[in-house]
One Martini backbone bead per residue (centre of mass of N, CA, C, O) as a GRO file, in nm:
protein
   89
    1MET     BB    1   0.100   0.039   0.026
    2SER     BB    2   0.044   0.365  -0.121
    3SER     BB    3   0.134   0.708  -0.142
    4ARG     BB    4   0.035   1.022  -0.297
    5LEU     BB    5   0.197   1.331  -0.339
    6GLN     BB    6   0.048   1.621  -0.499
    7TRP     BB    7   0.177   1.921  -0.670
    8ILE     BB    8   0.140   2.260  -0.804
    9HIS     BB    9   0.290   2.505  -0.914
   10GLY     BB   10   0.241   2.825  -1.029
   11ARG     BB   11   0.447   2.738  -1.281
   12GLY     BB   12   0.367   2.417  -1.351
   13GLN     BB   13   0.505   2.244  -1.148
   14ARG     BB   14   0.535   1.898  -1.080
   15ILE     BB   15   0.493   1.713  -0.773
   16ILE     BB   16   0.605   1.383  -0.657
   17VAL     BB   17   0.528   1.177  -0.362
   18GLU     BB   18   0.632   0.864  -0.255
   19ARG     BB   19   0.505   0.607  -0.018
   20ASP     BB   20   0.511   0.377   0.230
   21ARG     BB   21   0.229   0.282   0.461
   22THR     BB   22   0.226   0.009   0.614
   23PRO     BB   23   0.399   0.057   0.877
   24GLU     BB   24   0.218   0.300   0.978
   25ILE     BB   25  -0.049   0.138   1.007
   26LEU     BB   26   0.062  -0.089   1.199
   27VAL     BB   27   0.134   0.095   1.437
   28LYS     BB   28  -0.133   0.239   1.475
   29PHE     BB   29  -0.283  -0.025   1.544
   30ILE     BB   30  -0.114  -0.115   1.791
   31VAL     BB   31  -0.160   0.139   1.962
   32LEU     BB   32  -0.464   0.127   1.974
   33VAL     BB   33  -0.488  -0.155   2.100
   34GLY     BB   34  -0.314  -0.096   2.350
   35LEU     BB   35  -0.490   0.132   2.474
   36LEU     BB   36  -0.752  -0.034   2.496
   37TYR     BB   37  -0.642  -0.256   2.674
   38LEU     BB   38  -0.543  -0.082   2.909
   39ALA     BB   39  -0.826   0.040   2.975
   40THR     BB   40  -0.990  -0.237   3.022
   41ARG     BB   41  -0.773  -0.443   3.190
   42ILE     BB   42  -0.592  -0.271   3.391
   43LEU     BB   43  -0.692   0.041   3.472
   44TYR     BB   44  -0.997   0.136   3.424
   45TRP     BB   45  -0.968   0.411   3.223
   46GLY     BB   46  -1.198   0.463   2.986
   47GLU     BB   47  -1.251   0.768   2.983
   48TRP     BB   48  -0.940   0.898   2.919
   49VAL     BB   49  -0.769   0.716   2.726
   50ALA     BB   50  -0.915   0.774   2.453
   51PHE     BB   51  -0.824   1.077   2.452
   52ALA     BB   52  -0.517   1.017   2.468
   53GLY     BB   53  -0.506   0.853   2.204
   54ALA     BB   54  -0.611   1.086   2.019
   55SER     BB   55  -0.388   1.285   2.081
   56VAL     BB   56  -0.155   1.113   1.975
   57TYR     BB   57  -0.263   1.089   1.684
   58LEU     BB   58  -0.267   1.401   1.628
   59LEU     BB   59   0.041   1.433   1.673
   60TRP     BB   60   0.131   1.245   1.450
   61GLU     BB   61   0.000   1.387   1.212
   62LEU     BB   62   0.148   1.657   1.264
   63GLY     BB   63   0.428   1.536   1.208
   64ARG     BB   64   0.374   1.439   0.917
   65ILE     BB   65   0.302   1.710   0.790
   66ASN     BB   66   0.565   1.851   0.863
   67SER     BB   67   0.749   1.661   0.692
   68THR     BB   68   0.599   1.726   0.418
   69LEU     BB   69   0.657   2.029   0.416
   70ALA     BB   70   0.965   2.011   0.439
   71ALA     BB   71   0.997   1.850   0.167
   72ARG     BB   72   0.871   2.072   0.000
   73ALA     BB   73   1.069   2.305   0.069
   74ASP     BB   74   1.321   2.161  -0.034
   75ILE     BB   75   1.234   2.134  -0.329
   76ARG     BB   76   1.172   2.431  -0.376
   77ALA     BB   77   1.462   2.535  -0.305
   78GLY     BB   78   1.605   2.358  -0.529
   79SER     BB   79   1.429   2.469  -0.785
   80GLY     BB   80   1.525   2.778  -0.788
   81ASN     BB   81   1.829   2.731  -0.911
   82GLU     BB   82   1.703   2.612  -1.151
   83GLN     BB   83   1.606   2.533  -1.457
   84GLU     BB   84   1.302   2.545  -1.581
   85GLU     BB   85   1.070   2.284  -1.677
   86PRO     BB   86   0.835   2.147  -1.829
   87CYS     BB   87   0.581   1.926  -1.778
   88SER     BB   88   0.542   1.598  -1.894
   89THR     BB   89   0.232   1.379  -1.940
   0.00000   0.00000   0.00000
């Protein structure tokens, strides 16, 4: 399973970044199952652990978006120094 992030610069330059999402999805699933198991079997804190798990997930997604935007900024900074060529598809 892979995802593709694609955007087009204002000057018509198209950039595509592909990555494999299988390990990321597997880790998210394991973390979610672990948090739910912890809440229901060990600590009996089912009321607040679900919210803690949701906040960890949101922080995870924020970090992923941050790294994607950093990669985009690096690509944009690198493409500004070179001669731009139109993208043919």
